[in-house]
Short mmCIF file of C-alpha atoms in Angstrom, two decimals:
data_model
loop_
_atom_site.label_atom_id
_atom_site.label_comp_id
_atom_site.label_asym_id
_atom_site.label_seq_id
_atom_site.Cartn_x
_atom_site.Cartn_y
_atom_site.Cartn_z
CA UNK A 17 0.00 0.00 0.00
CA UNK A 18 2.80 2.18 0.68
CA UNK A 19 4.38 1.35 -1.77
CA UNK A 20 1.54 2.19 -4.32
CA UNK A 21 1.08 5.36 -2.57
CA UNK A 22 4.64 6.20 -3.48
CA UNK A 23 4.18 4.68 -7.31
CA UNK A 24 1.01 7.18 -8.20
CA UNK A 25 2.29 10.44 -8.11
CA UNK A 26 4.81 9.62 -10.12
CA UNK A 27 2.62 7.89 -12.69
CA UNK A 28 0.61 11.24 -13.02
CA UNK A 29 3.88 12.94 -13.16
CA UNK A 30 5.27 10.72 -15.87
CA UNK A 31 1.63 10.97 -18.07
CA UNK A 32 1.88 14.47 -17.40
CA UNK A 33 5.39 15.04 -18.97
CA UNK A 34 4.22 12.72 -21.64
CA UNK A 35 1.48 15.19 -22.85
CA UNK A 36 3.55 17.98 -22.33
CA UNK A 37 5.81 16.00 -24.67
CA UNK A 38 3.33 15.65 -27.42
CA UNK A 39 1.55 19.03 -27.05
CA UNK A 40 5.02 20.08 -27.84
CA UNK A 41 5.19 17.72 -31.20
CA UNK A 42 1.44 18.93 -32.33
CA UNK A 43 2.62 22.18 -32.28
CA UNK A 44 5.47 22.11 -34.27
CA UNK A 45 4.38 24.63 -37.18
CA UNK A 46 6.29 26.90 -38.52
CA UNK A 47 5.37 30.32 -38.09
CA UNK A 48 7.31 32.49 -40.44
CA UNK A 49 6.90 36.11 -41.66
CA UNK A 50 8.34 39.17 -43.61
CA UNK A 51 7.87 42.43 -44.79
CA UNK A 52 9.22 44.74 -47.02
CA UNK A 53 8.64 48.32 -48.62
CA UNK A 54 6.47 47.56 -52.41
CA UNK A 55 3.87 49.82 -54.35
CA UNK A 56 4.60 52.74 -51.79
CA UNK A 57 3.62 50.95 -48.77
CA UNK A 58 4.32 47.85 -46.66
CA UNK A 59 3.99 44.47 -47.41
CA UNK A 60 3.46 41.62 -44.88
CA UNK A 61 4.09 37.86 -45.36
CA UNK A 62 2.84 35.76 -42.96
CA UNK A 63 2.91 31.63 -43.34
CA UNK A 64 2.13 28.86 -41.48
CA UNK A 65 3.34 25.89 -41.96
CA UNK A 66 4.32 21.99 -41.11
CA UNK A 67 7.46 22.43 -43.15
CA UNK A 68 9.86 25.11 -44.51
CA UNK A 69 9.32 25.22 -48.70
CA UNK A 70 12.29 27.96 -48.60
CA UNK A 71 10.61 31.04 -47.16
CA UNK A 72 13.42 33.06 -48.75
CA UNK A 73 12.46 32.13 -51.83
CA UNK A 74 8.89 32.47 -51.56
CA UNK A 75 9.16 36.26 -50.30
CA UNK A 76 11.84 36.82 -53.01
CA UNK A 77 9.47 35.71 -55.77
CA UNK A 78 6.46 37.93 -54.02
CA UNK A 79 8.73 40.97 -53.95
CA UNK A 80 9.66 39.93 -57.77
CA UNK A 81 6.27 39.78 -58.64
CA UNK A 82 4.89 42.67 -56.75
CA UNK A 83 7.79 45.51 -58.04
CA UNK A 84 6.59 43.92 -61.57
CA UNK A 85 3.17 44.69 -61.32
CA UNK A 86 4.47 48.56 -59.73
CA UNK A 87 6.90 48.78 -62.67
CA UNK A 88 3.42 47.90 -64.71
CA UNK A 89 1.35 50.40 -63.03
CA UNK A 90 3.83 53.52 -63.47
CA UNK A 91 3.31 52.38 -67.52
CA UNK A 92 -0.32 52.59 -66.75
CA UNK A 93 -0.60 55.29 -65.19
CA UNK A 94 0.80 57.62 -67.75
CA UNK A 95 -0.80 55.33 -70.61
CA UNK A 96 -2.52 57.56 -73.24
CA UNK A 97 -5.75 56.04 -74.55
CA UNK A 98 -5.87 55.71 -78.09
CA UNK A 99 -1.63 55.24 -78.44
CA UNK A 100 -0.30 51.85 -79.92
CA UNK A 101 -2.34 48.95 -78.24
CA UNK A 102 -0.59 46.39 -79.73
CA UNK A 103 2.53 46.06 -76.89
CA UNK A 104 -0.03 46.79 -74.01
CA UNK A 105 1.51 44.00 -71.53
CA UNK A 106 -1.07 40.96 -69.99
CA UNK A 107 -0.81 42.20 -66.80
CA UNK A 108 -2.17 45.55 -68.14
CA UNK A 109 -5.02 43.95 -70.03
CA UNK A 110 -5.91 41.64 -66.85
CA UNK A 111 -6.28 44.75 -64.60
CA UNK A 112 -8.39 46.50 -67.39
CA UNK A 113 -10.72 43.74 -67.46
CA UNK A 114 -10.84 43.60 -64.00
CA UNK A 115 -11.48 47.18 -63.43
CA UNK A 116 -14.21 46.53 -66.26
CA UNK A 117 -16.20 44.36 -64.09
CA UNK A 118 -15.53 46.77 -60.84
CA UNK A 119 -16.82 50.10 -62.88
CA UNK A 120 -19.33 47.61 -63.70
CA UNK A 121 -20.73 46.44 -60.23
CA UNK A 122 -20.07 49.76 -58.85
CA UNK A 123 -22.24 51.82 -61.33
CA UNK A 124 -18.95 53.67 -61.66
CA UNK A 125 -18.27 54.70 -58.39
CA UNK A 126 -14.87 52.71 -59.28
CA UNK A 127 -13.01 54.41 -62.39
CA UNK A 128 -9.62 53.52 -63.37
CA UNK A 129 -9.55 56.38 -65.72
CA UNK A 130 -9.64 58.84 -62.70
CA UNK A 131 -5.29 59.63 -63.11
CA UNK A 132 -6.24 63.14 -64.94
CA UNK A 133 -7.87 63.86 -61.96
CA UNK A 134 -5.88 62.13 -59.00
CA UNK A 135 -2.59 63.41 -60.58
CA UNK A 136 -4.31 67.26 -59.63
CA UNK A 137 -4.60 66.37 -56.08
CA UNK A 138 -1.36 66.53 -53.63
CA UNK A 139 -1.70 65.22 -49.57
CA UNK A 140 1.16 66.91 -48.50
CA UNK A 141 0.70 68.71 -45.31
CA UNK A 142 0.29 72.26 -46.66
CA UNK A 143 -1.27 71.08 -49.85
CA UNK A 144 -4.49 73.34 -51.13
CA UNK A 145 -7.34 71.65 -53.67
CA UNK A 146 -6.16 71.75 -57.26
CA UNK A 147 -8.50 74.86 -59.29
CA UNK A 148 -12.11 73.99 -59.76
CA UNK A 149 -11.77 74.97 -63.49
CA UNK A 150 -8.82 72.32 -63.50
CA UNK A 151 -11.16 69.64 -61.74
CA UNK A 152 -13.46 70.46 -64.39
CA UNK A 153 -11.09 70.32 -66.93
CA UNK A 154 -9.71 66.72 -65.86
CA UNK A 155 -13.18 65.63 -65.18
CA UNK A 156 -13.49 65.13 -68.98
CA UNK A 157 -10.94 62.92 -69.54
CA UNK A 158 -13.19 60.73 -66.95
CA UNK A 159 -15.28 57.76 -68.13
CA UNK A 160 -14.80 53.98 -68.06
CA UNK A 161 -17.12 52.93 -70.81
CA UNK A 162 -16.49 56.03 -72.98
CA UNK A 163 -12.77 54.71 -73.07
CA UNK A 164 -13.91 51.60 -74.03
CA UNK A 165 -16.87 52.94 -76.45
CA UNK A 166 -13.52 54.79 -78.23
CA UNK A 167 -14.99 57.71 -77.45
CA UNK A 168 -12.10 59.21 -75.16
CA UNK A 169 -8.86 58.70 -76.46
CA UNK A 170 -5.74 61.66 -75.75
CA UNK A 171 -5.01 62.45 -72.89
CA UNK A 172 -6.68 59.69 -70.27
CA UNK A 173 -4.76 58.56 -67.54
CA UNK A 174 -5.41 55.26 -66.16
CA UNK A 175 -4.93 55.35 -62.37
CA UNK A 176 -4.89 51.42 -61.20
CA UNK A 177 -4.75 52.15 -57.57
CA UNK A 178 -7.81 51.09 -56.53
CA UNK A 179 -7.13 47.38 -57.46
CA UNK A 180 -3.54 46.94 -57.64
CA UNK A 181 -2.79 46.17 -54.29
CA UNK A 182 -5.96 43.82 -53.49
CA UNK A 183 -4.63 42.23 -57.60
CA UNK A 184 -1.15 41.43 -56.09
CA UNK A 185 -2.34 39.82 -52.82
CA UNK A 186 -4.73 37.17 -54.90
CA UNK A 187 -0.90 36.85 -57.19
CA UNK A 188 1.01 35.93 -53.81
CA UNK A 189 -1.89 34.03 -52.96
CA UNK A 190 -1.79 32.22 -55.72
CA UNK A 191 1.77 31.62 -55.89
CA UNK A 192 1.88 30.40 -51.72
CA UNK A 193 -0.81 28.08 -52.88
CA UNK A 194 1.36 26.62 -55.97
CA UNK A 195 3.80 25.85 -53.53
CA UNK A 196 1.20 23.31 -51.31
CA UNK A 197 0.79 26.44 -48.47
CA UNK A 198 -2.27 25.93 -46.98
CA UNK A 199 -2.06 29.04 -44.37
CA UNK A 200 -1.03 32.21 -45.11
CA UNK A 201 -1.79 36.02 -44.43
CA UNK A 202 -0.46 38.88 -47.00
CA UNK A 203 -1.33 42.32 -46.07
CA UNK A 204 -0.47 45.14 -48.25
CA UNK A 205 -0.81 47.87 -46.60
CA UNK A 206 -3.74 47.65 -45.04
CA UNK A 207 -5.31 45.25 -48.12
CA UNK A 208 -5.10 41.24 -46.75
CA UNK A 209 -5.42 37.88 -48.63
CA UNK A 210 -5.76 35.13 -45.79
CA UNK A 211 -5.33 31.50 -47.06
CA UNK A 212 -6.81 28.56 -45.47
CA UNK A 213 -8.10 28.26 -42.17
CA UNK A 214 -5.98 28.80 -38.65
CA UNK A 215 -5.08 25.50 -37.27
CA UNK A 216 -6.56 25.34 -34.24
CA UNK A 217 -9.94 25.53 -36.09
CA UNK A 218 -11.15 29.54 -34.76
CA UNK A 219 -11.65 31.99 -37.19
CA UNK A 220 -9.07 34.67 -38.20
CA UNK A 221 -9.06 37.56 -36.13
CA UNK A 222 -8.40 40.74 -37.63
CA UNK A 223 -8.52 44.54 -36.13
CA UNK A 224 -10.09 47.46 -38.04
CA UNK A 225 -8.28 50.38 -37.20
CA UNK A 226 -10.67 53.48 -35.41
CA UNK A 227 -10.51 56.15 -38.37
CA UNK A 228 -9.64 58.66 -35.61
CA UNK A 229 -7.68 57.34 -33.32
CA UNK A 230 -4.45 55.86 -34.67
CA UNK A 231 -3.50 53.97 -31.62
CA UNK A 232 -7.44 51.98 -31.50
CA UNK A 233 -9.19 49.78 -32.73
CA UNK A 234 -13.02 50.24 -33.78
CA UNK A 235 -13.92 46.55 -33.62
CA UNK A 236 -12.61 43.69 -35.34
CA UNK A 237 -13.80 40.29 -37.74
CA UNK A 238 -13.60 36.58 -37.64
CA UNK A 239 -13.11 35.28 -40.72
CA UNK A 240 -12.24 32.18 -42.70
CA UNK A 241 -10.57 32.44 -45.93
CA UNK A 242 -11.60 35.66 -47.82
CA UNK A 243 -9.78 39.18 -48.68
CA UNK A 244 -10.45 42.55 -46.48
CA UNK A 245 -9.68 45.81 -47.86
CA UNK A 246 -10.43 49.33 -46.09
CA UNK A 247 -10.23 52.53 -47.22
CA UNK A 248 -10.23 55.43 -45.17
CA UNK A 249 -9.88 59.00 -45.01
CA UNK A 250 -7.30 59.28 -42.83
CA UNK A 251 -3.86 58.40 -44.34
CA UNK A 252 -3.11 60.59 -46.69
CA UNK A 253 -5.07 64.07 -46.08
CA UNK A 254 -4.52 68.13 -45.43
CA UNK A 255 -6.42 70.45 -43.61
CA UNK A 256 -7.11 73.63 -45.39
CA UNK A 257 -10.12 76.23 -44.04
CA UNK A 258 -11.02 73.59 -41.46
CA UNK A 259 -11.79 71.03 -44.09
CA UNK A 260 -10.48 67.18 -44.71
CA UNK A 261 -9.27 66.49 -47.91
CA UNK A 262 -8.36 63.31 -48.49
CA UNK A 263 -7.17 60.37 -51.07
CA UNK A 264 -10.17 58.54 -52.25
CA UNK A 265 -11.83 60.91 -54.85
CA UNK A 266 -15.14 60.65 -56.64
CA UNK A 267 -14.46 60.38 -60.32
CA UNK A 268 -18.03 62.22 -60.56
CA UNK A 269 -16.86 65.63 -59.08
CA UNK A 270 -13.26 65.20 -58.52
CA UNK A 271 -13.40 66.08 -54.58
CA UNK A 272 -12.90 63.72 -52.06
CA UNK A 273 -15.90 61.71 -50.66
CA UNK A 274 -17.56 62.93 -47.58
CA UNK A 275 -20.12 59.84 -46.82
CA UNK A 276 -18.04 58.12 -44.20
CA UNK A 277 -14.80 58.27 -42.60
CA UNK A 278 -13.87 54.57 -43.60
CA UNK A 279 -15.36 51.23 -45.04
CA UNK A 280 -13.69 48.01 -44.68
CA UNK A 281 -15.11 45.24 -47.17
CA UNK A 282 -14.52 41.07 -46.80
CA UNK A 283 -14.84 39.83 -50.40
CA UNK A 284 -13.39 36.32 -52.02
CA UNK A 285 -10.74 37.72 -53.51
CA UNK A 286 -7.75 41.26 -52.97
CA UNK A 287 -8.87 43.09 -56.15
CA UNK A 288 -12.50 42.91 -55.65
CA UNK A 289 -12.33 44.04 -52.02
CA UNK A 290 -9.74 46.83 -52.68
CA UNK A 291 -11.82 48.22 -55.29
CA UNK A 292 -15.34 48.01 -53.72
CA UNK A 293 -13.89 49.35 -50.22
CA UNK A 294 -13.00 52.75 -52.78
CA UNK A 295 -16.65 52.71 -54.04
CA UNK A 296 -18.53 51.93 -51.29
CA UNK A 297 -16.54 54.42 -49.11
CA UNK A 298 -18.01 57.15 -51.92
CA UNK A 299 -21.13 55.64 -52.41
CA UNK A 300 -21.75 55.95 -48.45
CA UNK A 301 -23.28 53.56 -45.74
CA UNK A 302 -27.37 54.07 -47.60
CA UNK A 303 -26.35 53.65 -51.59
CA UNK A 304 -23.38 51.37 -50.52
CA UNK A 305 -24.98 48.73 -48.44
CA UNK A 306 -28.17 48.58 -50.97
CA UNK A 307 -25.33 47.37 -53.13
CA UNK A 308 -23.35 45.30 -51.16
CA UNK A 309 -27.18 43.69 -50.29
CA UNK A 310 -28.03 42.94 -53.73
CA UNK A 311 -24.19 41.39 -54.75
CA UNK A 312 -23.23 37.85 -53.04
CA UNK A 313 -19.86 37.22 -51.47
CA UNK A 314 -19.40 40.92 -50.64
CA UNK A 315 -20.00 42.20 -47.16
CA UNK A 316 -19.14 45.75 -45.28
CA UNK A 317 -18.64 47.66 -42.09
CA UNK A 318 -19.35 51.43 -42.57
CA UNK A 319 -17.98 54.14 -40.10
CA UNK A 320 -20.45 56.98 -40.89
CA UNK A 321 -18.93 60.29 -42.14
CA UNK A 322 -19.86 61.41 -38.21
CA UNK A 323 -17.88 58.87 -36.85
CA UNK A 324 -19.15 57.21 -33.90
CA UNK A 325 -22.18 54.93 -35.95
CA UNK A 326 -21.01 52.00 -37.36
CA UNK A 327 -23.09 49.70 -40.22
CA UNK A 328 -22.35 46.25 -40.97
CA UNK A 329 -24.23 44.52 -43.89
CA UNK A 330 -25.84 41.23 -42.80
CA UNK A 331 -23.17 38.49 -43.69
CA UNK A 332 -20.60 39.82 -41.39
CA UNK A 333 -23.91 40.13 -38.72
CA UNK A 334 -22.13 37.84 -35.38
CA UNK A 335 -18.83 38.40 -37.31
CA UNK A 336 -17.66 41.83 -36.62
CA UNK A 337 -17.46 42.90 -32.85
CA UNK A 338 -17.45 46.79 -32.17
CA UNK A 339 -15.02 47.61 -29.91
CA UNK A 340 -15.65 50.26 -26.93
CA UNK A 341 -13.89 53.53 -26.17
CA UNK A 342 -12.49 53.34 -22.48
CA UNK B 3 -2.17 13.54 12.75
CA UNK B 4 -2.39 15.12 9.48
CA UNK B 5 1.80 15.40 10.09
CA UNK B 6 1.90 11.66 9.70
CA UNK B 7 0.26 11.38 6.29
CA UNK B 8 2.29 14.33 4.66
CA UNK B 9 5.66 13.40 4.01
CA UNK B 10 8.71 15.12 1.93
CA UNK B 11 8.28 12.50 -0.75
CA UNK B 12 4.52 14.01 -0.92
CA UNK B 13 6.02 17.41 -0.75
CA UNK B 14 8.20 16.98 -3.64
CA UNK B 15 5.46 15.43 -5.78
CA UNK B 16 3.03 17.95 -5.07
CA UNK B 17 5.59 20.80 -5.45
CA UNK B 18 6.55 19.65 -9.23
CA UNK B 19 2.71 19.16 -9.73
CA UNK B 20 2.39 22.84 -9.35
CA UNK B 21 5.48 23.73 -11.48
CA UNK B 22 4.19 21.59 -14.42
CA UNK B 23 1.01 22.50 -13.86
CA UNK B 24 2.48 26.23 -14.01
CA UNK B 25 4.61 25.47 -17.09
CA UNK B 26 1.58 24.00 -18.88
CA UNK B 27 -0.32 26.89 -18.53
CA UNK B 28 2.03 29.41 -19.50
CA UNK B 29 3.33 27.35 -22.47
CA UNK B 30 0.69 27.25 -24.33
CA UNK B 31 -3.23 28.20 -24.28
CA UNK B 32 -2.41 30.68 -21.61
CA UNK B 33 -2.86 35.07 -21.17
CA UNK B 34 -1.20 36.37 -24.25
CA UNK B 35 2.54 37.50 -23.78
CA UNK B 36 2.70 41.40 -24.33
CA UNK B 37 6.61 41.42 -24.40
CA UNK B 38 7.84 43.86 -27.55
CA UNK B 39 10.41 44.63 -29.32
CA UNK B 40 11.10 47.19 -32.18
CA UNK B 41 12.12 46.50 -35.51
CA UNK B 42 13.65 49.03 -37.74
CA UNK B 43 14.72 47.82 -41.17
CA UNK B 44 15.63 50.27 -44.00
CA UNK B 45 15.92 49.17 -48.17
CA UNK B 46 19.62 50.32 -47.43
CA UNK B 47 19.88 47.04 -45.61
CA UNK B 48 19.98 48.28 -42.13
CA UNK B 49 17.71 45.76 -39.73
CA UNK B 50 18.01 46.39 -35.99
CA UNK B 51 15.54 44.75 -33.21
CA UNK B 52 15.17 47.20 -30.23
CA UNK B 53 13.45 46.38 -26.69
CA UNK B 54 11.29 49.86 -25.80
CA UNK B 55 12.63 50.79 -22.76
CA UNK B 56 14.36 53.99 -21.50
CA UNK B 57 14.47 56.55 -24.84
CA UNK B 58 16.38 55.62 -27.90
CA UNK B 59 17.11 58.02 -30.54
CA UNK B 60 18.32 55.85 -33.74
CA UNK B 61 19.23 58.10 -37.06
CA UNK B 62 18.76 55.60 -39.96
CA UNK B 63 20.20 56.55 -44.02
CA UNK B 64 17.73 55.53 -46.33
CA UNK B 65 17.26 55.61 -50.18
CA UNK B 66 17.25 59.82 -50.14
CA UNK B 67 18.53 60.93 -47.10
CA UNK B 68 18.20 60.62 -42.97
CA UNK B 69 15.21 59.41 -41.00
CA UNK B 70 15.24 60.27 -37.25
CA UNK B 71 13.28 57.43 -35.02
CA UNK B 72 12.52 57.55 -31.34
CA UNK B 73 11.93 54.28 -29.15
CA UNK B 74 10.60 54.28 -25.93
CA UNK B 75 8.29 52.46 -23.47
CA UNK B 76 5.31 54.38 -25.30
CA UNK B 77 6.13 52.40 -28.54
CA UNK B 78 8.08 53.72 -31.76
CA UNK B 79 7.58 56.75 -33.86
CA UNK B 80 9.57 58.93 -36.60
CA UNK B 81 10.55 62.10 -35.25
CA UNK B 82 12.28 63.45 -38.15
CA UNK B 83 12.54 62.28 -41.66
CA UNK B 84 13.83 63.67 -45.18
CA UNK B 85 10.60 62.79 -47.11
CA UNK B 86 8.51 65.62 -48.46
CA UNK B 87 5.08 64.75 -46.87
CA UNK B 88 6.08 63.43 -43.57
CA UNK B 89 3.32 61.22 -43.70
CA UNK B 90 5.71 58.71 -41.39
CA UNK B 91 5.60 62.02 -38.89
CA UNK B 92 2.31 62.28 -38.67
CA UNK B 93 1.64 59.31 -37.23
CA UNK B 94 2.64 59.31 -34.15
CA UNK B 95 3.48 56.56 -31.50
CA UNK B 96 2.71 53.27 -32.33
CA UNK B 97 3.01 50.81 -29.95
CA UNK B 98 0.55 47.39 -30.49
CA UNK B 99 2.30 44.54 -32.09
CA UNK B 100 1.50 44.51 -35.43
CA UNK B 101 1.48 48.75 -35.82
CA UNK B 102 3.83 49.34 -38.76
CA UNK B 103 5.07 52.95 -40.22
CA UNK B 104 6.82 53.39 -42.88
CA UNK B 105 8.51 56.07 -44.65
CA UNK B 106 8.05 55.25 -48.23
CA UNK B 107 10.08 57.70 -50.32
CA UNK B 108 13.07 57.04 -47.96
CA UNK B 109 12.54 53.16 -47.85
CA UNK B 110 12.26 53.26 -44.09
CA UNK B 111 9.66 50.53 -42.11
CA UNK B 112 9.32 50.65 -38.44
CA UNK B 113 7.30 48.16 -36.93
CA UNK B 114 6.27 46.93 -33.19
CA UNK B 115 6.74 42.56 -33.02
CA UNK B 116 5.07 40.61 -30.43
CA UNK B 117 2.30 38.13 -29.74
CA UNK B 118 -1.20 39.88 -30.72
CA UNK B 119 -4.35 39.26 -30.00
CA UNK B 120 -5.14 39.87 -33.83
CA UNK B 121 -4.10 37.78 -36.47
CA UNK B 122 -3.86 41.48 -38.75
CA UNK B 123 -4.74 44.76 -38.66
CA UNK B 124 -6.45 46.88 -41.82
CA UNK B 125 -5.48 49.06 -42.85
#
């Protein structure tokens, strides 16, 4: 009996160290990430993983692929409709038809053909708005379908920033899931792809920044595999007379939007988030969310232009979590 | 009475109990760890990891000129830097892992590491 007595701690001990032991083994993945400066903002690699398939190498051919697709958009951006279409690369031609289908869905709130306008507009701290009569001007060389109609030709500017970043995250999906990666995040600058599922079976947790204070958040999502873009009016802006101007500007009028202070949209894939968080965020949370309710696969979280409401379509309803000032 | 039943061999077992018990809490599935460290890495190939503690004024070279950086226990932040906007500037502290500023035009990136609650922040 004594002797037993003495034997059964030790048992529990042993067992103990045991599942220690293999909690230790189950847990063996790989957590790995990167990041790196790429189409004027920060890019994030993050990758989970049972073995190593050469990080390195992964994030080299990322970076590779993402400075091609910058090199691609500077080419773009000062591409004159109605020049030689003939050596127009694929890349170019894919984003077109993408933006097609965005101007598209978005009743062209999203317009790639906004650079005569954008390139009028500077963020810089003592920045004033460009000249009405130069808005107006600009505004003309505005107009998706009369680019494609042949209608406009000299002089437009295509300005791919409302898609390229969401574009390259689905590309380093893509490529991470070539290479048998079955969890991954890739977050570029503020746009993120998320491959797969987490391991330990929860959703993916991820924080929206408040649009007013930099160092909160205003709530956050769980999600499984999908793309989240925001776009807000607070990263690049000036104050002038008391006013906001900011980045994300109507290609109706030329100003910036004024409908809410940021929208944050969970789509299936980088390019189609990135370029409905730009419309939506001019449409506003009424005209936007009628959208977003008649489109599947695309949810939203408005922040009103006033800052403290907040509207989230129905499929991220139980999904998004506000988060409380203190 | 209860002096004859305990004995050291009890005491030891019970005592390493606790300490696994302890260990297998903290190891895994426990409060999140909120240590931090700062990482500053510029496309001139400087990379330094910094623990925020008492101030740190670091002057990094980047692709067109000098970027001045400040770490303390309130997180990381550009002071100073050669761009034109000073967008990096404006931003202020950071200080949850994750936060990440960057100076783009002088291929600066400042960002806070550590265990987060989030699995990513957007923007």
């Amino acid at each position: 009996m004594q002797r037993a007595r003495a034997i059964l701690p030790f048992s529990i001990i042993l067992a103990l160290v045991a599942i220690t032991l293999l909690r230790g083994k189950g847990s063996s993945e790989i957590e790995w990430s990167d990041s790196f400066l790429v189409m004027d903002t920060i890019a994030e690699i993050h990758i989970w993983s049972d073995r190593d398939f050469g990080f390195g190498s992964v994030r080299d051919s990322i970076l590779r692929e993402m400075v091609s697709i910058e090199k691609l958009l500077e080419m773009g951006r000062f591409k004159v409709a109605g020049s030689n279409t003939s050596n127009i690369p694929d890349e170019i031609e894919r984003l077109t038809a993408l933006s097609d289908s965005a101007y598209r869905l978005t009743k062209g709130f999203f317009d790639p053909t906004i650079g005569a306008v954008t390139r009028l507009w500077d963020f810089s701290p003592n920045a004033i708005p460009p000249h009405p009569d130069s808005l107006r001007n600009a505004l003309t060389l505005v107009g998706f379908d009369r680019l494609i109609s042949g209608e406009l030709s000299e002089g437009v500017l295509l300005d791919f920033g409302g898609i390229a970043k969401g574009y390259a995250c689905d590309r380093a999906i893509e490529s991470l899931r070539r290479l048998g990666c079955s969890r991954a995040i890739i977050n570029l600058g503020g746009d993120l792809s998320i491959l797969g599922k987490r391991k330990d079976g929860k959703p993916w947790r991820i924080a929206i920044r408040h649009p007013r204070e930099t160092h909160s958040f205003i709530g956050y999502l769980d999600v499984d595999q999908c793309a989240i873009a925001t776009s807000g009016d607070y990263e690049r802006f000036f104050i002038y007379k008391g006013k906001r101007y900011h980045h994300i500007i109507d290609p109706k009028d030329g100003m910036p939007g004024s409908r809410c202070q940021s929208v944050t949209v969970v789509a299936a894939s980088g390019w189609l988030a990135d370029a409905m968080a730009t419309a939506l965020f001019l449409m506003g949370p009424d005209m936007g969310s009628n959208l977003v309710d008649q489109l599947e696969g695309i949810d939203a979280v408005f922040v009103f232009a006033e800052g403290e409401s907040v509207l989230v379509t129905d499929g991220l309803k139980g999904r998004f979590t506000r988060i409380d000032r203190k | 009475m209860i002096a004859n039943r305990i004995t050291l061999w009890d005491i030891a077992v019970i005592s390493s109990l606790v300490t696994l018990g302890v260990y297998l809490l903290t190891s895994s599935g426990g409060p999140a760890k909120t240590a931090r460290t700062v990482r500053v890495v510029s496309s001139n190939g400087f990379d330094q990891t910094y623990i925020p503690g008492s101030n740190t004024i670091v002057e990094v070279e980047g692709r067109i000129g000098k970027s001045v950086i400040e770490i303390s226990e309130e997180g990381v932040r550009f002071i100073d830097s050669c761009c034109p906007n000073h967008f990096c500037v404006r931003r202020g502290w950071v200080s949850r892992p994750g936060d990440m500023v960057a100076c783009v035009p002088n291929g600066i990136v400042v960002m806070v590491i550590g265990k987060s609650e989030y699995d990513g922040i957007t923007p």
